[in-house]
Amino acid sequence: MNTFHIRYQSHDIPVTLEEENLFLVTLPWKMLYLVRKEDNEGATHWFEEGADNETPETKEIGTAIEMTGRASE
């Protein structure tokens, strides 16, 4: 497992790479498993595990993960 931090809503948030394209995000108010998926056009989308759509929250957190350069590890 690989743990790193992102900034989200003025918080330093720990993120753990659980397996390829699955991230455990430890927000102060909840634990969130994010899944990184790529569509058939190559665009990246971020879903809460078990959900079938990207939300503004998952997109923002996913973008922060991508900015660290660790989304592809």
PDB file of C-alpha atoms in Angstrom, residues 2 6-7 9-12 15 21 23 26 28 30 32 36 41-42 44-46 48 50 61 64 68 71:
ATOM      1  CA  ASN A   2       1.114   3.491  -0.815  1.00  0.00           C
ATOM      2  CA  ILE A   6      -3.875  15.733  -0.928  1.00  0.00           C
ATOM      3  CA  ARG A   7      -5.392  19.115  -0.068  1.00  0.00           C
ATOM      4  CA  GLN A   9     -11.454  21.782   1.418  1.00  0.00           C
ATOM      5  CA  SER A  10      -8.556  23.224   3.428  1.00  0.00           C
ATOM      6  CA  HIS A  11      -7.704  19.806   4.914  1.00  0.00           C
ATOM      7  CA  ASP A  12      -4.631  17.642   4.513  1.00  0.00           C
ATOM      8  CA  VAL A  15      -5.069   8.789   0.558  1.00  0.00           C
ATOM      9  CA  ASN A  21      -7.288   2.326  -9.578  1.00  0.00           C
ATOM     10  CA  PHE A  23      -8.020   4.637  -3.460  1.00  0.00           C
ATOM     11  CA  THR A  26      -9.836   9.398   4.716  1.00  0.00           C
ATOM     12  CA  PRO A  28     -12.510  14.087   8.397  1.00  0.00           C
ATOM     13  CA  LYS A  30     -16.124   9.863   6.307  1.00  0.00           C
ATOM     14  CA  LEU A  32     -14.418   7.056   0.899  1.00  0.00           C
ATOM     15  CA  ARG A  36     -10.621   5.541 -11.152  1.00  0.00           C
ATOM     16  CA  GLU A  41     -12.621   7.994 -25.295  1.00  0.00           C
ATOM     17  CA  GLY A  42      -9.783   7.980 -22.760  1.00  0.00           C
ATOM     18  CA  THR A  44     -10.811   9.661 -16.585  1.00  0.00           C
ATOM     19  CA  HIS A  45     -13.768   9.517 -14.196  1.00  0.00           C
ATOM     20  CA  TRP A  46     -13.852   9.005 -10.431  1.00  0.00           C
ATOM     21  CA  GLU A  48     -17.358   6.108  -5.206  1.00  0.00           C
ATOM     22  CA  GLY A  50     -20.376   0.754  -5.770  1.00  0.00           C
ATOM     23  CA  ILE A  61     -10.961  14.569  -5.006  1.00  0.00           C
ATOM     24  CA  ALA A  64      -6.453  16.294  -6.523  1.00  0.00           C
ATOM     25  CA  THR A  68      -0.050  14.394  -7.090  1.00  0.00           C
ATOM     26  CA  ALA A  71      -3.125   8.086  -9.877  1.00  0.00           C
TER      27      ALA A  71
END
